[in-house]
Amino acid sequence: MAESEEEVDVLVQRVVKDITNAFKRNPNIDEIGVIPCPEARYNRSPIVLVENKLGVESWCVKFLLPYVHNKLLLYRQRKHWLDREALVDITSTLLLLNPDFTTAWNVRKELLQCGVLNPERDLYLGQLALTKFPKSPETWIHRRWVLKQFLGQVSAVSCSRKQKQGEVEQVDGELIQQLSDHLARMLHQEMKVCSDAACRYPSNYNAWSHRIWVLQHMAKGNAKVIHNELSSMKLWVSMHVSDHSGFHYRQFLLKELITELSQTAACLSICLPQHWPSTSPHRHSHTQANGELYGAEEDEEDEEAEETEETQRSSSTILQLFHQEIELCSDLIQSFPGHETLWSHRRQVFYLWHHLKKDHQHHCSNGGSQSVRISKSDPPEGSRQDMTRHEHGCVPEPMEVDRASLPDQRDNKRLKRGVLLPASPNLPSEHSFVDRILDSGCVENPPWI
Amino acid sequence: LKSLLFYSGTQVKDVIIKPDAPSSLLLDKHADYIAAYGSKKDDYEYTLSEYLRMSGIYWGLTVMDLMGQLSRMNREEIIDFIKACQHECGGISASIGHDPHLLYTLSAVQILCLYDNVDAIDVDKVVEYVKGLQQEDGSFAGDKWGEIDTRFSFCAVATLALLGKLDKINVDKAVEFVLTCMNFDGGFGCRPGSESHAGQIYCCTGFLSLTGQLHQVNADLLGWWLCERQLPSGGLNGRPEKLPDVCYSWWVLASLKIINKIHWIDKAKLRTFILACQDEETGGFADRPGDMVDPFHTLFGVAGLSLLGDEQIKPVNPVLCMPEDVLQRVGLQPDLLS
C-alpha cells in the first residue's frame, strides 16, 4: 500500500489513467460500483472491468478522492495548471466518486462551452454516476443544463433557417428532420435514465421531477408523447404501488393530456358557437340518452360536422381517461390494500375531474358554447342520484373498456357505431366503492387506534 | 435496527423504537460532539462533504447557539473562512476554491448573524448577487448556471431579509412564481408541476412568511397533508410512504408552526422519536434510531425539540432556523399565522 506523498501521487495517476483506459476499451460501460476490498491485493490495478460493469476497489477510493479533489481545487484557485485533457479525466473520476461536487460539474460546463467536451458524453457520465448515486441532485441539475444548451442550439438553428427561407428549402427540410430525430432520441434516452434511477431508489424525487422538467421542455404540448408516457407508466406504477413520486408523475401526465384535449375541444367549439349543442336538435338528441354518444354519420361531409366530431372525440377521450384511471386505481387498491399512495392518487384524480367539470360549467354559464362534453352522463345538480339509477338500473357500474390501451382511433370508430361510453366519476359510485373496501375486511384498524 | 410493521395485510413503513432507546436529552454529549467535529475527520470524509462545508458550519454553530455553547467554537477562524469564500461577483461558496451559490450565501449570512458581524463581508455585493439571480418570471436561479428551484427563492429572500434589503428584488414577481408551485394537496414542489415535498413546503411557507404572504396558503389543506406525515412511531416522514427521519421533525414541524397547526400532531410521541435518535455514546442525532449521527440531523433534532417547547434549549425561529434572540437583535420578526 502506498504511504509517502509521492507514492500516493504515482498510484493515483495510474488509477486515473486506468479509469480513462477502461472507458476507451469499453465505451458501453453501463454501471459503476465500489468493490468492498479493504486492502490492496497483489500488484494489480484497483480498477476492474467485467463486461459492461466498472468497479473500483474500495481501498483505493480513500487515496483517489482526496487527490483528484484537491487537484481540481488548486486548479480552480489558479495555483496549479491542468490541461484540458487532464481536466476531463480528473472531473470524470471525481464525479463518479462524489457526484454532488457542484464545482466539478461547473468545470465541465465550461469545457462544454468551449467545445472540448461532447454533450452526449457528458450526459453519459451523469448516467453512470446515477447508477451508483440515483438521487444525486447536482447530477440531475447538470443534466438539465446540458439539455437546455442543446435545446438552445436547436431553436437557434431553426430560427436562422426560417430567415433564409426560399434559398435552401431542400436543405432546410433535411436539417430540421435531423434535429427533430435527434431531439426524439434524446427525449427517449432521458426517459430511460429517469426510469433506471426510479427503479434504483424508491420515491426518487429528483428523478421524477427531472422527468417532469424534460416533458415540459422537450415535449411541451405534445399529446402523443404524453399519451405514450401514460401508457408505459401503467405497468410501472402497478408494480410500485407505494411509490408516491411515480404516481405523482402519472397525475402530471393526466393533467397535461386533459389540458391539451380540453383546449382542442374548446378551440373547436368557439368556431361553432351557434350550432353546438343547443341549436342543433338532432345532435342534442344524439347525446342525451343513457350515456351514449353518437358521432355524426359516416358519410356526412360538411366541415362543421367534422369539427363537431373532433370536439366529441376529445370529450370522449377525456371521459375514458378518467374512467380508466379510476378503474386502475380501484384494481390496485383492492389488490394492495392500505397504501396511502393509492388513495392519494385517487384523491387527485377526483380533484382533476371536479375542476374540469367546474371549468366547463363556468364556461357554459358565461354564455359560451359547450367546451367539453364531460358531463353527458351527469345529470343536473340535485337529481344526480336518481338519474344515474334510472340510466343504469342500479348503482352505476362502469362498463368494460379495453384496459390495455388508451383511447385511440379504434375507440372513436366504436363511438361512431354508438358503443356505450363509461359513466363519469360521481359521488354515489365513489361512496359505494369506499363501502365495499371497508366491508371487504382488507382494511382493519391499525394497532395504534 | 430498522424494521417494518405488518398487520392484516397492510404494511406501514416505519421503525420500532426499542425499549432501551435514549429517552432523555443528552445536551452535553451533543455539544462535545459538535465541538470535536471537524478536528478528527480524515481527508476522505472531509473531501466527501466539502461541497457543502458552509452549510455544515451553519448547522454546527446554530445547534451550539441553541444549546448556549456558541463560545466553544472558533469565531475568528470561521469569519476569516467566510471572507475567503466571498467571490468577486458577491456570492459565497461552500468552501475555498468552490464556486459561489445561493445555498452557501444564505448559510454564510446566517453564521455572520449568529456572530453579529455581517459587515465582515461586502454586504452590497451579496445583495447585487442575489438580485442578479432573479429571473423574469420571478423565480431565482441557484447560481449563474441557471437551475431554478423554490429552495432558491427561499434562500434569496431569507438572505435579503437578514440583511434588511428585501426591497431590492421584485417581491411580487417572486411570490407569483412560488404560488405557481402550489399543488392540489396544499403543498409545494421544487418547480411548477412537481410533487409536494416537506422540505420544499418548509421553503415555500418560510418564503411566504418573509414576504408577508402567508394568507395565500390554504392552511387547513396544507396542515392536513403535513400532520399526516406522522407515523405510529411518532416520527415524521417527508412524503407519503417514506420512512420517518429526524430532519423532517424540522421541515414538517416548522411548517406546521408557521401555519399555526402544530397542535395537529402528537407532540409527545414525536419527542420520544427524536430522543430515540440520539447516540448515547458519541453524542449527536441520526436520521433514525441506531443510524450514524451527523451535524445536520443534530441541528434538526435539537431545533425540533425546541419547537416542541423543550426549555433546556433556546427558542428557535421556525422560518429561519436560528435562535429567536439572534433575530431580535437583527430586528427581523417573520410572520406566523394566528
Tab-separated table of N, CA, C and O in Angstrom, chain A residues 61-62 65-66 69-70 73 76-77 98 100-101 103 106 109-110 113 141 144-145 148 201-203 205 209 212-213 216 241-242 244-245 248 252 337-341 344 347-348 351 442 444 446-448, chain B residues 7-13 42-44 47-51 96-99 101 143-147 151-152 183-184 188-197 200 224 228-229 232 239-242 269:
chain	number	residue	atom	x	y	z
A	61	VAL	N	-10.167	4.139	-3.025
A	61	VAL	CA	-11.014	5.332	-3.067
A	61	VAL	C	-10.525	6.385	-2.070
A	61	VAL	O	-10.545	7.580	-2.336
A	62	LYS	N	-10.059	5.920	-0.931
A	62	LYS	CA	-9.605	6.849	0.113
A	62	LYS	C	-8.395	7.681	-0.308
A	62	LYS	O	-8.166	8.771	0.207
A	65	LEU	N	-9.951	9.857	-4.070
A	65	LEU	CA	-10.855	11.005	-3.980
A	65	LEU	C	-10.162	12.274	-3.471
A	65	LEU	O	-10.223	13.307	-4.144
A	66	PRO	N	-9.470	12.225	-2.310
A	66	PRO	CA	-8.832	13.473	-1.849
A	66	PRO	C	-7.838	14.009	-2.874
A	66	PRO	O	-7.722	15.219	-3.068
A	69	HIS	N	-9.726	15.551	-5.875
A	69	HIS	CA	-10.473	16.668	-5.295
A	69	HIS	C	-9.560	17.892	-5.122
A	69	HIS	O	-9.856	18.987	-5.589
A	70	ASN	N	-8.421	17.654	-4.460
A	70	ASN	CA	-7.509	18.773	-4.199
A	70	ASN	C	-6.892	19.325	-5.479
A	70	ASN	O	-6.682	20.525	-5.617
A	73	LEU	N	-9.345	21.664	-7.021
A	73	LEU	CA	-9.496	22.919	-6.275
A	73	LEU	C	-8.288	23.830	-6.471
A	73	LEU	O	-8.430	25.048	-6.562
A	76	ARG	N	-8.740	25.435	-9.700
A	76	ARG	CA	-9.793	26.453	-9.606
A	76	ARG	C	-9.268	27.742	-8.964
A	76	ARG	O	-9.754	28.826	-9.237
A	77	GLN	N	-8.270	27.583	-8.082
A	77	GLN	CA	-7.690	28.772	-7.442
A	77	GLN	C	-6.485	29.283	-8.217
A	77	GLN	O	-5.739	30.125	-7.722
A	98	ASN	N	-17.941	11.208	-6.308
A	98	ASN	CA	-18.640	12.197	-5.484
A	98	ASN	C	-19.441	13.152	-6.393
A	98	ASN	O	-19.050	14.295	-6.619
A	100	ASP	N	-21.968	14.964	-6.165
A	100	ASP	CA	-22.577	16.214	-5.708
A	100	ASP	C	-21.571	17.354	-5.575
A	100	ASP	O	-21.887	18.409	-5.033
A	101	PHE	N	-20.369	17.128	-6.064
A	101	PHE	CA	-19.350	18.166	-6.041
A	101	PHE	C	-19.657	19.149	-7.182
A	101	PHE	O	-19.156	19.041	-8.300
A	103	THR	N	-18.845	22.141	-8.090
A	103	THR	CA	-17.815	22.864	-8.832
A	103	THR	C	-17.209	22.011	-9.948
A	103	THR	O	-16.871	22.522	-11.019
A	106	ASN	N	-19.373	22.246	-12.790
A	106	ASN	CA	-19.227	23.568	-13.410
A	106	ASN	C	-18.009	23.634	-14.318
A	106	ASN	O	-18.046	24.266	-15.380
A	109	LYS	N	-19.029	22.223	-17.421
A	109	LYS	CA	-19.877	23.139	-18.196
A	109	LYS	C	-18.996	24.079	-19.022
A	109	LYS	O	-19.271	24.345	-20.188
A	110	GLU	N	-17.925	24.548	-18.392
A	110	GLU	CA	-17.020	25.445	-19.115
A	110	GLU	C	-16.336	24.717	-20.271
A	110	GLU	O	-16.171	25.280	-21.349
A	113	GLN	N	-18.776	24.474	-23.029
A	113	GLN	CA	-18.969	25.758	-23.698
A	113	GLN	C	-17.868	26.054	-24.698
A	113	GLN	O	-18.104	26.681	-25.724
A	141	ILE	N	-29.169	18.298	-11.874
A	141	ILE	CA	-29.098	19.720	-12.229
A	141	ILE	C	-28.207	19.907	-13.458
A	141	ILE	O	-28.544	20.629	-14.388
A	144	ARG	N	-29.924	18.924	-16.687
A	144	ARG	CA	-30.859	19.936	-17.190
A	144	ARG	C	-30.102	21.047	-17.916
A	144	ARG	O	-30.536	21.541	-18.945
A	145	TRP	N	-28.953	21.406	-17.365
A	145	TRP	CA	-28.166	22.461	-18.017
A	145	TRP	C	-27.723	22.008	-19.408
A	145	TRP	O	-27.855	22.746	-20.389
A	148	LYS	N	-30.596	21.969	-21.777
A	148	LYS	CA	-31.002	23.336	-22.136
A	148	LYS	C	-30.084	23.917	-23.208
A	148	LYS	O	-30.538	24.597	-24.129
A	201	TYR	N	-33.977	3.666	-6.651
A	201	TYR	CA	-34.287	4.292	-5.363
A	201	TYR	C	-35.770	4.659	-5.332
A	201	TYR	O	-36.227	5.426	-6.176
A	202	PRO	N	-36.536	4.093	-4.389
A	202	PRO	CA	-37.976	4.337	-4.375
A	202	PRO	C	-38.335	5.789	-4.076
A	202	PRO	O	-37.631	6.465	-3.323
A	203	SER	N	-39.421	6.252	-4.658
A	203	SER	CA	-39.884	7.642	-4.491
A	203	SER	C	-38.728	8.618	-4.680
A	203	SER	O	-38.484	9.473	-3.835
A	205	TYR	N	-37.384	11.588	-5.693
A	205	TYR	CA	-37.913	12.923	-6.014
A	205	TYR	C	-37.173	13.572	-7.186
A	205	TYR	O	-37.769	14.110	-8.100
A	209	SER	N	-38.914	14.523	-10.692
A	209	SER	CA	-39.127	15.934	-11.032
A	209	SER	C	-38.297	16.297	-12.271
A	209	SER	O	-38.682	17.170	-13.043
A	212	ILE	N	-40.426	15.286	-15.236
A	212	ILE	CA	-41.446	16.308	-15.498
A	212	ILE	C	-40.810	17.485	-16.242
A	212	ILE	O	-41.346	17.974	-17.241
A	213	TRP	N	-39.656	17.897	-15.790
A	213	TRP	CA	-38.946	19.008	-16.448
A	213	TRP	C	-38.691	18.685	-17.921
A	213	TRP	O	-38.884	19.519	-18.807
A	216	GLN	N	-41.769	19.027	-19.900
A	216	GLN	CA	-42.148	20.439	-20.020
A	216	GLN	C	-41.260	21.181	-21.014
A	216	GLN	O	-41.688	22.134	-21.638
A	241	VAL	N	-46.563	0.170	-6.068
A	241	VAL	CA	-47.786	0.794	-5.544
A	241	VAL	C	-47.552	1.725	-4.352
A	241	VAL	O	-48.469	2.402	-3.916
A	242	SER	N	-46.330	1.751	-3.827
A	242	SER	CA	-46.103	2.702	-2.732
A	242	SER	C	-45.180	3.839	-3.183
A	242	SER	O	-44.707	4.609	-2.359
A	244	HIS	N	-44.922	7.111	-4.292
A	244	HIS	CA	-45.743	8.318	-4.408
A	244	HIS	C	-45.274	9.201	-5.556
A	244	HIS	O	-46.084	9.830	-6.242
A	245	SER	N	-43.974	9.248	-5.788
A	245	SER	CA	-43.442	10.102	-6.852
A	245	SER	C	-43.847	9.582	-8.227
A	245	SER	O	-44.157	10.378	-9.121
A	248	HIS	N	-47.348	10.530	-8.680
A	248	HIS	CA	-47.463	11.965	-8.937
A	248	HIS	C	-47.177	12.247	-10.412
A	248	HIS	O	-47.837	13.080	-11.037
A	252	PHE	N	-49.447	14.133	-13.157
A	252	PHE	CA	-48.959	15.219	-14.009
A	252	PHE	C	-49.322	14.943	-15.472
A	252	PHE	O	-49.828	15.827	-16.184
A	337	PRO	N	-54.089	-3.576	-0.488
A	337	PRO	CA	-54.810	-2.693	0.429
A	337	PRO	C	-53.874	-1.878	1.325
A	337	PRO	O	-52.760	-2.316	1.634
A	338	GLY	N	-54.360	-0.733	1.728
A	338	GLY	CA	-53.690	0.023	2.775
A	338	GLY	C	-52.566	0.921	2.317
A	338	GLY	O	-51.781	1.383	3.137
A	339	HIS	N	-52.429	1.180	1.010
A	339	HIS	CA	-51.341	2.063	0.571
A	339	HIS	C	-51.804	3.508	0.445
A	339	HIS	O	-52.664	3.839	-0.368
A	340	GLU	N	-51.187	4.343	1.257
A	340	GLU	CA	-51.500	5.774	1.270
A	340	GLU	C	-51.372	6.365	-0.137
A	340	GLU	O	-52.166	7.205	-0.557
A	341	THR	N	-50.325	5.929	-0.851
A	341	THR	CA	-50.069	6.435	-2.195
A	341	THR	C	-51.272	6.257	-3.124
A	341	THR	O	-51.625	7.166	-3.865
A	344	SER	N	-54.088	8.578	-2.189
A	344	SER	CA	-53.759	9.962	-2.516
A	344	SER	C	-53.852	10.170	-4.035
A	344	SER	O	-54.281	11.234	-4.504
A	347	ARG	N	-57.509	10.550	-4.829
A	347	ARG	CA	-57.957	11.890	-4.436
A	347	ARG	C	-57.638	12.901	-5.545
A	347	ARG	O	-58.452	13.732	-5.901
A	348	GLN	N	-56.424	12.800	-6.077
A	348	GLN	CA	-56.006	13.752	-7.117
A	348	GLN	C	-56.805	13.563	-8.397
A	348	GLN	O	-57.162	14.541	-9.053
A	351	TYR	N	-60.037	15.125	-7.870
A	351	TYR	CA	-59.851	16.586	-7.849
A	351	TYR	C	-59.783	17.130	-9.281
A	351	TYR	O	-60.403	18.142	-9.604
A	442	CYS	N	-60.339	-5.770	4.064
A	442	CYS	CA	-58.952	-5.532	3.671
A	442	CYS	C	-58.303	-4.530	4.606
A	442	CYS	O	-57.115	-4.556	4.861
A	444	GLU	N	-58.242	-3.024	8.273
A	444	GLU	CA	-58.671	-3.082	9.670
A	444	GLU	C	-58.077	-1.898	10.372
A	444	GLU	O	-57.165	-1.259	9.877
A	446	PRO	N	-55.677	0.046	12.302
A	446	PRO	CA	-54.284	-0.187	12.666
A	446	PRO	C	-54.138	-0.249	14.189
A	446	PRO	O	-54.979	0.291	14.894
A	447	PRO	N	-53.113	-0.921	14.669
A	447	PRO	CA	-52.995	-1.204	16.103
A	447	PRO	C	-52.930	0.029	16.997
A	447	PRO	O	-53.239	-0.056	18.168
A	448	TRP	N	-52.525	1.160	16.432
A	448	TRP	CA	-52.358	2.319	17.327
A	448	TRP	C	-53.660	3.071	17.540
A	448	TRP	O	-53.702	4.041	18.262
B	7	TYR	N	-49.396	-5.673	9.563
B	7	TYR	CA	-50.641	-6.069	10.217
B	7	TYR	C	-51.730	-6.244	9.175
B	7	TYR	O	-51.888	-5.434	8.278
B	8	SER	N	-52.470	-7.319	9.288
B	8	SER	CA	-53.651	-7.574	8.462
B	8	SER	C	-53.451	-7.205	7.000
B	8	SER	O	-54.290	-6.545	6.417
B	9	GLY	N	-52.380	-7.610	6.425
B	9	GLY	CA	-52.194	-7.364	5.001
B	9	GLY	C	-51.785	-5.949	4.666
B	9	GLY	O	-51.527	-5.620	3.536
B	10	THR	N	-51.759	-5.083	5.637
B	10	THR	CA	-51.364	-3.706	5.362
B	10	THR	C	-49.996	-3.483	5.972
B	10	THR	O	-49.718	-3.954	7.066
B	11	GLN	N	-49.150	-2.789	5.243
B	11	GLN	CA	-47.847	-2.528	5.834
B	11	GLN	C	-47.608	-1.025	5.923
B	11	GLN	O	-48.007	-0.266	5.067
B	12	VAL	N	-46.966	-0.651	7.003
B	12	VAL	CA	-46.638	0.748	7.191
B	12	VAL	C	-45.125	0.837	7.255
B	12	VAL	O	-44.492	0.077	7.980
B	13	LYS	N	-44.553	1.723	6.483
B	13	LYS	CA	-43.107	1.887	6.548
B	13	LYS	C	-42.801	2.735	7.760
B	13	LYS	O	-43.157	3.911	7.803
B	42	ASP	N	-10.871	12.470	8.862
B	42	ASP	CA	-9.763	12.209	7.944
B	42	ASP	C	-10.007	12.905	6.599
B	42	ASP	O	-11.085	13.435	6.338
B	43	ASP	N	-9.006	12.877	5.773
B	43	ASP	CA	-9.051	13.515	4.459
B	43	ASP	C	-10.267	13.120	3.648
B	43	ASP	O	-10.914	13.933	3.012
B	44	TYR	N	-10.526	11.798	3.690
B	44	TYR	CA	-11.559	11.261	2.828
B	44	TYR	C	-12.939	11.822	3.201
B	44	TYR	O	-13.673	12.333	2.376
B	47	THR	N	-13.191	15.616	2.379
B	47	THR	CA	-13.371	15.973	0.965
B	47	THR	C	-14.760	15.586	0.466
B	47	THR	O	-15.352	16.297	-0.338
B	48	LEU	N	-15.280	14.467	0.994
B	48	LEU	CA	-16.574	13.994	0.540
B	48	LEU	C	-17.674	15.029	0.785
B	48	LEU	O	-18.609	15.157	0.006
B	49	SER	N	-17.546	15.792	1.888
B	49	SER	CA	-18.615	16.744	2.220
B	49	SER	C	-18.178	18.205	2.077
B	49	SER	O	-18.906	19.104	2.469
B	50	GLU	N	-17.012	18.429	1.480
B	50	GLU	CA	-16.548	19.812	1.396
B	50	GLU	C	-17.450	20.686	0.523
B	50	GLU	O	-17.538	21.894	0.731
B	51	TYR	N	-18.154	20.054	-0.417
B	51	TYR	CA	-19.002	20.836	-1.311
B	51	TYR	C	-20.153	21.535	-0.573
B	51	TYR	O	-20.820	22.382	-1.142
B	96	ILE	N	-13.316	27.238	0.186
B	96	ILE	CA	-12.358	27.966	-0.649
B	96	ILE	C	-12.072	27.182	-1.939
B	96	ILE	O	-11.846	25.972	-1.889
B	97	GLY	N	-12.133	27.892	-3.060
B	97	GLY	CA	-11.879	27.237	-4.348
B	97	GLY	C	-13.132	26.675	-4.993
B	97	GLY	O	-13.111	26.273	-6.143
B	98	HIS	N	-14.245	26.617	-4.242
B	98	HIS	CA	-15.508	26.163	-4.826
B	98	HIS	C	-16.222	27.359	-5.450
B	98	HIS	O	-15.870	28.511	-5.201
B	99	ASP	N	-17.254	27.067	-6.254
B	99	ASP	CA	-17.982	28.143	-6.925
B	99	ASP	C	-19.103	28.691	-6.030
B	99	ASP	O	-19.693	27.938	-5.247
B	101	HIS	N	-22.719	30.068	-4.648
B	101	HIS	CA	-24.089	29.570	-4.818
B	101	HIS	C	-24.972	30.203	-3.753
B	101	HIS	O	-24.510	30.493	-2.654
B	143	ASP	N	-27.441	29.681	-8.993
B	143	ASP	CA	-26.158	30.304	-9.307
B	143	ASP	C	-26.188	30.735	-10.774
B	143	ASP	O	-27.245	30.669	-11.407
B	144	LYS	N	-25.055	31.126	-11.306
B	144	LYS	CA	-25.069	31.696	-12.657
B	144	LYS	C	-25.421	30.681	-13.741
B	144	LYS	O	-25.701	31.061	-14.876
B	145	TRP	N	-25.449	29.388	-13.379
B	145	TRP	CA	-25.754	28.376	-14.399
B	145	TRP	C	-27.252	28.170	-14.588
B	145	TRP	O	-27.676	27.423	-15.465
B	146	GLY	N	-28.065	28.770	-13.717
B	146	GLY	CA	-29.482	28.892	-14.063
B	146	GLY	C	-30.478	27.871	-13.541
B	146	GLY	O	-31.633	27.905	-13.952
B	147	GLU	N	-30.077	26.945	-12.676
B	147	GLU	CA	-31.058	25.992	-12.152
B	147	GLU	C	-32.115	26.720	-11.314
B	147	GLU	O	-31.782	27.557	-10.471
B	151	ARG	N	-36.465	26.253	-3.504
B	151	ARG	CA	-35.466	26.377	-2.419
B	151	ARG	C	-34.666	27.661	-2.596
B	151	ARG	O	-34.319	28.333	-1.629
B	152	PHE	N	-34.355	27.974	-3.849
B	152	PHE	CA	-33.526	29.148	-4.105
B	152	PHE	C	-34.327	30.435	-3.888
B	152	PHE	O	-33.754	31.472	-3.518
B	183	ASN	N	-49.545	22.865	-5.011
B	183	ASN	CA	-50.272	21.718	-5.564
B	183	ASN	C	-51.668	21.571	-4.984
B	183	ASN	O	-52.015	22.252	-4.011
B	184	PHE	N	-52.412	20.626	-5.536
B	184	PHE	CA	-53.808	20.426	-5.104
B	184	PHE	C	-53.897	19.995	-3.647
B	184	PHE	O	-54.916	20.198	-3.009
B	188	PHE	N	-46.186	22.192	-1.698
B	188	PHE	CA	-45.387	22.844	-2.741
B	188	PHE	C	-44.303	21.885	-3.233
B	188	PHE	O	-43.813	21.054	-2.468
B	189	GLY	N	-43.925	22.062	-4.494
B	189	GLY	CA	-42.812	21.298	-5.043
B	189	GLY	C	-41.691	22.230	-5.468
B	189	GLY	O	-41.764	23.441	-5.256
B	190	CYS	N	-40.666	21.659	-6.109
B	190	CYS	CA	-39.494	22.465	-6.460
B	190	CYS	C	-39.754	23.397	-7.641
B	190	CYS	O	-39.147	24.459	-7.734
B	191	ARG	N	-40.652	22.987	-8.535
B	191	ARG	CA	-40.991	23.801	-9.714
B	191	ARG	C	-42.461	23.564	-10.029
B	191	ARG	O	-43.052	22.614	-9.506
B	192	PRO	N	-43.061	24.378	-10.899
B	192	PRO	CA	-44.471	24.146	-11.226
B	192	PRO	C	-44.678	22.720	-11.733
B	192	PRO	O	-43.917	22.255	-12.575
B	193	GLY	N	-45.668	22.036	-11.203
B	193	GLY	CA	-45.964	20.666	-11.633
B	193	GLY	C	-45.268	19.597	-10.811
B	193	GLY	O	-45.602	18.420	-10.919
B	194	SER	N	-44.270	19.969	-9.988
B	194	SER	CA	-43.538	18.960	-9.213
B	194	SER	C	-44.287	18.569	-7.940
B	194	SER	O	-45.049	19.337	-7.387
B	195	GLU	N	-43.991	17.354	-7.514
B	195	GLU	CA	-44.630	16.753	-6.337
B	195	GLU	C	-44.389	17.575	-5.053
B	195	GLU	O	-43.329	18.169	-4.889
B	196	SER	N	-45.378	17.550	-4.167
B	196	SER	CA	-45.199	18.196	-2.859
B	196	SER	C	-44.164	17.427	-2.043
B	196	SER	O	-44.123	16.199	-2.085
B	197	HIS	N	-43.360	18.159	-1.311
B	197	HIS	CA	-42.253	17.562	-0.553
B	197	HIS	C	-42.072	18.421	0.701
B	197	HIS	O	-42.054	19.659	0.605
B	200	GLN	N	-39.523	21.215	0.527
B	200	GLN	CA	-39.936	22.328	-0.341
B	200	GLN	C	-41.060	23.120	0.318
B	200	GLN	O	-41.136	24.345	0.171
B	224	TRP	N	-53.376	19.480	6.956
B	224	TRP	CA	-53.819	18.082	6.855
B	224	TRP	C	-52.695	17.226	6.260
B	224	TRP	O	-52.314	16.193	6.808
B	228	GLU	N	-50.391	14.408	8.425
B	228	GLU	CA	-50.409	13.004	8.011
B	228	GLU	C	-48.997	12.438	7.816
B	228	GLU	O	-48.827	11.247	7.566
B	229	ARG	N	-47.991	13.258	7.961
B	229	ARG	CA	-46.610	12.762	7.900
B	229	ARG	C	-46.231	12.012	9.176
B	229	ARG	O	-45.203	11.359	9.230
B	232	PRO	N	-46.802	5.832	13.202
B	232	PRO	CA	-47.065	5.229	14.508
B	232	PRO	C	-45.912	5.390	15.502
B	232	PRO	O	-46.148	5.542	16.705
B	239	ARG	N	-42.709	12.597	2.807
B	239	ARG	CA	-43.699	12.345	1.765
B	239	ARG	C	-44.409	11.042	2.112
B	239	ARG	O	-43.874	10.234	2.878
B	240	PRO	N	-45.592	10.785	1.519
B	240	PRO	CA	-46.311	9.551	1.848
B	240	PRO	C	-45.468	8.300	1.604
B	240	PRO	O	-44.734	8.227	0.617
B	241	GLU	N	-45.601	7.350	2.503
B	241	GLU	CA	-44.947	6.039	2.417
B	241	GLU	C	-43.425	6.089	2.376
B	241	GLU	O	-42.779	5.258	1.748
B	242	LYS	N	-42.855	7.082	3.039
B	242	LYS	CA	-41.403	7.129	3.235
B	242	LYS	C	-41.142	6.877	4.716
B	242	LYS	O	-42.027	7.037	5.555
B	269	LYS	N	-45.330	11.989	21.265
B	269	LYS	CA	-44.779	10.857	20.501
B	269	LYS	C	-43.621	11.300	19.617
B	269	LYS	O	-42.645	10.570	19.442
